[in-house]
Amino acid sequence: MRQIMGRLVTLTALDLADTLKPPGFDIMIVLLAALGGSLAVIQPLTQGYVIVFSVLEITMIAITIYLALRGAAGITSLIESGIMNVYLSYPIPREGIAVVLLISRVLVPSILLLGAPTLVAVIILWRNVIDHPLEVVAMYSSYLIQAFFYGSVFALISLKAKTPGASGVISVAFYFVYNVAAVLLAHIGASRGLEELTKIANSMILHIALYNMYSGAYNLDLWNLAFVPLAAGLTASAFIVYFTVRFEP
């Protein structure tokens, strides 16, 4: 068991080195950190949840596209180059390799890309943040879970597409269709006075649901906050099961 864990850590480090290699990732980190600082300076932000929302809402699209074009599409590059066969030749269970891919291609990049602008904003506005630390942590976590959900879907798509171009296009298309569907449901719900439909739309975007809860815009139920975490868990599980049982490079 200890040997397997050691091999998993080694494989994770190797795959992370590929995912986070310069110049793409380091430039992205610097740009997002600068954007977070700019947004924190030019807006009169006081509440913890508003600070995180104002900083990350704009950067979320860039982070998601990065996960689609560099993270999940990177899995297809491993397949095309034959490196995936090397991964599969390791004396490691297939489900372990699937978990490694989710960590290195989705989870760690999401943590860092979301964390950079948030950290800069927190440092600049620390006098306001210190009074609302739980709001900041909760909002950051909601964005992280939402990004992990998107990234898990993208990773699953990559196993079927098997080429970086197709994987990237389908993943980005899924992101926009999913968000447009949420906007349309929210618009229909608001225009026709259907509050439940609006709640469903908000539930599809966890950070929107949490923001509305903090602001008092809606009286949300528990399932409104549980929808995206549950979807992320199911999608990640589907990726692991498919990679373990059906995937052939």
Short mmCIF file of C-alpha atoms in Angstrom, two decimals:
data_model
loop_
_atom_site.label_atom_id
_atom_site.label_comp_id
_atom_site.label_asym_id
_atom_site.label_seq_id
_atom_site.Cartn_x
_atom_site.Cartn_y
_atom_site.Cartn_z
CA MET A 1 0.00 0.00 0.00
CA ARG A 2 2.82 2.40 0.88
CA GLN A 3 4.53 1.63 -2.43
CA ILE A 4 1.35 2.32 -4.37
CA MET A 5 0.86 5.65 -2.56
CA GLY A 6 4.46 6.60 -3.33
CA ARG A 7 3.96 5.80 -7.00
CA LEU A 8 0.74 7.82 -7.07
CA VAL A 9 2.53 10.82 -5.56
CA THR A 10 5.34 10.47 -8.12
CA LEU A 11 2.89 10.22 -11.02
CA THR A 12 0.94 13.22 -9.71
CA ALA A 13 4.13 15.28 -9.54
CA LEU A 14 5.09 14.26 -13.10
CA ASP A 15 1.69 15.09 -14.53
CA LEU A 16 1.52 18.37 -12.60
CA ALA A 17 4.85 19.35 -14.11
CA ASP A 18 3.27 18.95 -17.55
CA THR A 19 0.02 20.73 -16.62
CA LEU A 20 1.69 23.70 -14.91
CA LYS A 21 4.66 24.07 -17.22
CA PRO A 22 5.54 27.58 -18.39
CA PRO A 23 4.92 29.82 -20.16
CA GLY A 24 1.16 29.29 -20.16
CA PHE A 25 0.37 28.69 -16.53
CA ASP A 26 2.71 31.21 -14.91
CA ILE A 27 1.52 33.97 -17.26
CA MET A 28 -2.08 33.07 -16.42
CA ILE A 29 -1.35 33.28 -12.68
CA VAL A 30 0.27 36.71 -13.00
CA LEU A 31 -2.52 38.09 -15.18
CA LEU A 32 -5.29 36.82 -12.88
CA ALA A 33 -3.49 38.11 -9.79
CA ALA A 34 -3.11 41.54 -11.43
CA LEU A 35 -6.77 41.51 -12.44
CA GLY A 36 -7.80 40.61 -8.90
CA GLY A 37 -5.77 43.49 -7.52
CA SER A 38 -7.21 45.93 -10.04
CA LEU A 39 -10.79 44.91 -9.29
CA ALA A 40 -10.17 45.16 -5.55
CA VAL A 41 -8.76 48.69 -5.87
CA ILE A 42 -11.28 50.28 -8.24
CA GLN A 43 -14.44 49.11 -6.46
CA PRO A 44 -15.73 50.14 -3.00
CA LEU A 45 -16.03 46.60 -1.63
CA THR A 46 -16.75 45.96 2.04
CA GLN A 47 -18.49 42.60 2.51
CA GLY A 48 -16.41 39.42 2.32
CA TYR A 49 -18.72 37.59 -0.06
CA VAL A 50 -18.98 40.65 -2.34
CA ILE A 51 -15.20 40.95 -2.51
CA VAL A 52 -14.72 37.36 -3.68
CA PHE A 53 -17.69 37.53 -6.05
CA SER A 54 -16.47 40.76 -7.67
CA VAL A 55 -12.96 39.38 -8.15
CA LEU A 56 -13.72 35.82 -9.28
CA GLU A 57 -16.92 36.26 -11.28
CA ILE A 58 -15.04 37.99 -14.08
CA THR A 59 -12.05 35.65 -13.98
CA MET A 60 -14.12 32.45 -13.84
CA ILE A 61 -14.59 32.28 -17.59
CA ALA A 62 -10.83 32.52 -18.22
CA ILE A 63 -10.15 29.83 -15.64
CA THR A 64 -12.78 27.51 -17.12
CA ILE A 65 -11.45 27.93 -20.65
CA TYR A 66 -7.95 27.19 -19.33
CA LEU A 67 -9.25 23.96 -17.76
CA ALA A 68 -10.83 23.02 -21.08
CA LEU A 69 -7.90 23.89 -23.37
CA ARG A 70 -4.93 23.06 -21.13
CA GLY A 71 -6.25 20.70 -18.47
CA ALA A 72 -8.69 18.30 -20.11
CA ALA A 73 -7.25 18.76 -23.60
CA GLY A 74 -3.91 17.85 -22.05
CA ILE A 75 -5.33 14.40 -21.33
CA THR A 76 -6.02 13.94 -25.04
CA SER A 77 -2.44 15.04 -25.74
CA LEU A 78 -1.25 12.26 -23.44
CA ILE A 79 -3.33 9.82 -25.48
CA GLU A 80 -2.10 11.10 -28.85
CA SER A 81 1.56 11.13 -27.82
CA GLY A 82 1.43 7.64 -26.32
CA ILE A 83 2.36 8.90 -22.83
CA MET A 84 -0.95 7.57 -21.52
CA ASN A 85 0.25 4.06 -22.36
CA VAL A 86 3.31 4.73 -20.19
CA TYR A 87 1.04 5.86 -17.35
CA LEU A 88 -1.04 2.70 -17.72
CA SER A 89 2.11 0.56 -17.61
CA TYR A 90 2.86 1.78 -14.08
CA PRO A 91 2.10 -0.79 -11.37
CA ILE A 92 -0.79 1.37 -10.19
CA PRO A 93 -4.53 0.58 -10.29
CA ARG A 94 -6.36 2.33 -13.10
CA GLU A 95 -8.65 4.14 -10.69
CA GLY A 96 -5.53 5.58 -9.05
CA ILE A 97 -4.35 6.99 -12.38
CA ALA A 98 -7.81 8.49 -12.95
CA VAL A 99 -7.65 10.23 -9.57
CA VAL A 100 -4.16 11.52 -10.41
CA LEU A 101 -5.48 13.04 -13.65
CA LEU A 102 -8.34 14.76 -11.84
CA ILE A 103 -5.94 16.17 -9.25
CA SER A 104 -3.28 17.38 -11.66
CA ARG A 105 -5.49 18.44 -14.57
CA VAL A 106 -8.47 19.88 -12.68
CA LEU A 107 -8.16 20.32 -8.91
CA VAL A 108 -4.68 21.83 -8.46
CA PRO A 109 -4.94 24.27 -11.43
CA SER A 110 -8.35 25.38 -10.13
CA ILE A 111 -7.00 25.97 -6.62
CA LEU A 112 -4.09 28.05 -7.90
CA LEU A 113 -5.92 30.01 -10.60
CA LEU A 114 -8.80 30.91 -8.29
CA GLY A 115 -6.49 31.46 -5.35
CA ALA A 116 -4.17 34.01 -6.98
CA PRO A 117 -6.73 36.83 -7.54
CA THR A 118 -8.52 36.01 -4.30
CA LEU A 119 -5.30 36.24 -2.27
CA VAL A 120 -4.33 39.56 -3.83
CA ALA A 121 -7.80 41.01 -3.16
CA VAL A 122 -7.77 39.73 0.43
CA ILE A 123 -4.36 41.33 1.06
CA ILE A 124 -5.48 44.67 -0.38
CA LEU A 125 -8.83 44.69 1.46
CA TRP A 126 -7.72 42.91 4.61
CA ARG A 127 -9.46 45.41 6.89
CA ASN A 128 -12.81 44.36 5.43
CA VAL A 129 -11.98 40.69 5.04
CA ILE A 130 -10.89 40.24 8.65
CA ASP A 131 -14.49 40.84 9.76
CA HIS A 132 -15.93 38.25 7.34
CA PRO A 133 -13.40 35.40 6.96
CA LEU A 134 -16.01 32.63 6.69
CA GLU A 135 -17.78 34.43 3.85
CA VAL A 136 -14.51 34.64 1.93
CA VAL A 137 -13.73 30.94 2.48
CA ALA A 138 -17.27 29.89 1.57
CA MET A 139 -17.38 31.94 -1.63
CA TYR A 140 -13.91 30.79 -2.70
CA SER A 141 -14.92 27.18 -2.05
CA SER A 142 -18.09 27.62 -4.12
CA TYR A 143 -16.06 28.80 -7.11
CA LEU A 144 -13.60 25.94 -6.61
CA ILE A 145 -16.39 23.34 -6.56
CA GLN A 146 -17.98 24.90 -9.66
CA ALA A 147 -14.63 24.84 -11.48
CA PHE A 148 -14.05 21.23 -10.41
CA PHE A 149 -17.47 20.32 -11.81
CA TYR A 150 -16.65 21.91 -15.15
CA GLY A 151 -13.20 20.35 -15.18
CA SER A 152 -14.56 16.87 -14.42
CA VAL A 153 -17.00 17.18 -17.33
CA PHE A 154 -14.16 18.34 -19.58
CA ALA A 155 -11.98 15.43 -18.47
CA LEU A 156 -14.78 12.98 -19.23
CA ILE A 157 -15.24 14.56 -22.66
CA SER A 158 -11.53 14.20 -23.35
CA LEU A 159 -11.68 10.42 -22.92
CA LYS A 160 -14.28 10.21 -25.67
CA ALA A 161 -12.88 12.89 -27.99
CA LYS A 162 -9.27 11.65 -27.85
CA THR A 163 -7.97 14.70 -29.78
CA PRO A 164 -7.08 18.08 -28.21
CA GLY A 165 -9.00 20.11 -30.78
CA ALA A 166 -12.26 18.21 -30.48
CA SER A 167 -11.96 18.00 -26.71
CA GLY A 168 -11.37 21.74 -26.36
CA VAL A 169 -14.21 22.76 -28.68
CA ILE A 170 -16.77 20.40 -27.12
CA SER A 171 -15.71 21.39 -23.59
CA VAL A 172 -15.98 25.13 -24.25
CA ALA A 173 -19.33 24.55 -26.00
CA PHE A 174 -20.61 22.64 -22.95
CA TYR A 175 -19.57 25.49 -20.66
CA PHE A 176 -21.41 28.12 -22.66
CA VAL A 177 -24.52 25.99 -23.24
CA TYR A 178 -24.70 25.14 -19.52
CA ASN A 179 -24.42 28.79 -18.49
CA VAL A 180 -26.83 30.00 -21.18
CA ALA A 181 -29.35 27.42 -19.96
CA ALA A 182 -28.99 28.79 -16.42
CA VAL A 183 -29.49 32.37 -17.65
CA LEU A 184 -32.55 31.42 -19.70
CA LEU A 185 -34.14 29.57 -16.78
CA ALA A 186 -33.49 32.55 -14.51
CA HIS A 187 -34.97 34.96 -17.07
CA ILE A 188 -38.09 32.83 -17.62
CA GLY A 189 -38.53 32.38 -13.88
CA ALA A 190 -38.21 36.11 -13.21
CA SER A 191 -40.44 37.22 -16.09
CA ARG A 192 -43.24 34.78 -15.22
CA GLY A 193 -42.92 34.94 -11.47
CA LEU A 194 -41.84 31.32 -11.15
CA GLU A 195 -39.54 31.43 -8.12
CA GLU A 196 -38.81 27.69 -8.21
CA LEU A 197 -37.52 28.01 -11.77
CA THR A 198 -35.27 30.85 -10.67
CA LYS A 199 -34.00 28.73 -7.79
CA ILE A 200 -33.17 25.91 -10.20
CA ALA A 201 -31.21 28.35 -12.37
CA ASN A 202 -29.30 29.65 -9.36
CA SER A 203 -28.60 26.10 -8.19
CA MET A 204 -26.78 25.38 -11.45
CA ILE A 205 -24.15 28.01 -10.50
CA LEU A 206 -23.08 27.41 -6.91
CA HIS A 207 -21.41 30.77 -6.31
CA ILE A 208 -24.51 32.58 -7.60
CA ALA A 209 -26.70 30.57 -5.22
CA LEU A 210 -24.39 31.32 -2.30
CA TYR A 211 -24.19 35.02 -3.22
CA ASN A 212 -27.98 35.23 -3.33
CA MET A 213 -28.20 33.51 0.04
CA TYR A 214 -25.76 35.98 1.63
CA SER A 215 -27.47 38.97 0.04
CA GLY A 216 -30.93 37.74 1.00
CA ALA A 217 -32.20 37.78 -2.58
CA TYR A 218 -33.76 34.31 -2.23
CA ASN A 219 -34.67 31.96 0.58
CA LEU A 220 -32.74 29.00 -0.72
CA ASP A 221 -33.28 25.38 0.27
CA LEU A 222 -30.47 22.95 1.08
CA TRP A 223 -30.73 21.28 -2.33
CA ASN A 224 -29.98 24.60 -4.01
CA LEU A 225 -26.49 24.54 -2.50
CA ALA A 226 -26.09 20.77 -2.84
CA PHE A 227 -26.82 20.51 -6.58
CA VAL A 228 -23.38 21.45 -7.96
CA PRO A 229 -21.33 19.55 -5.32
CA LEU A 230 -23.44 16.46 -6.04
CA ALA A 231 -23.05 16.94 -9.80
CA ALA A 232 -19.29 17.40 -9.40
CA GLY A 233 -19.04 14.21 -7.34
CA LEU A 234 -21.10 12.21 -9.84
CA THR A 235 -19.12 13.51 -12.81
CA ALA A 236 -15.76 12.81 -11.18
CA SER A 237 -16.99 9.32 -10.26
CA ALA A 238 -18.15 8.76 -13.85
CA PHE A 239 -14.70 9.78 -15.09
CA ILE A 240 -12.99 7.35 -12.72
CA VAL A 241 -15.37 4.48 -13.58
CA TYR A 242 -15.11 5.05 -17.33
CA PHE A 243 -11.32 5.35 -17.20
CA THR A 244 -11.10 2.17 -15.12
CA VAL A 245 -13.60 -0.01 -17.00
CA ARG A 246 -14.02 1.25 -20.57
CA PHE A 247 -11.18 3.53 -21.58
CA GLU A 248 -8.66 2.29 -24.14
CA PRO A 249 -6.00 4.72 -25.45
#
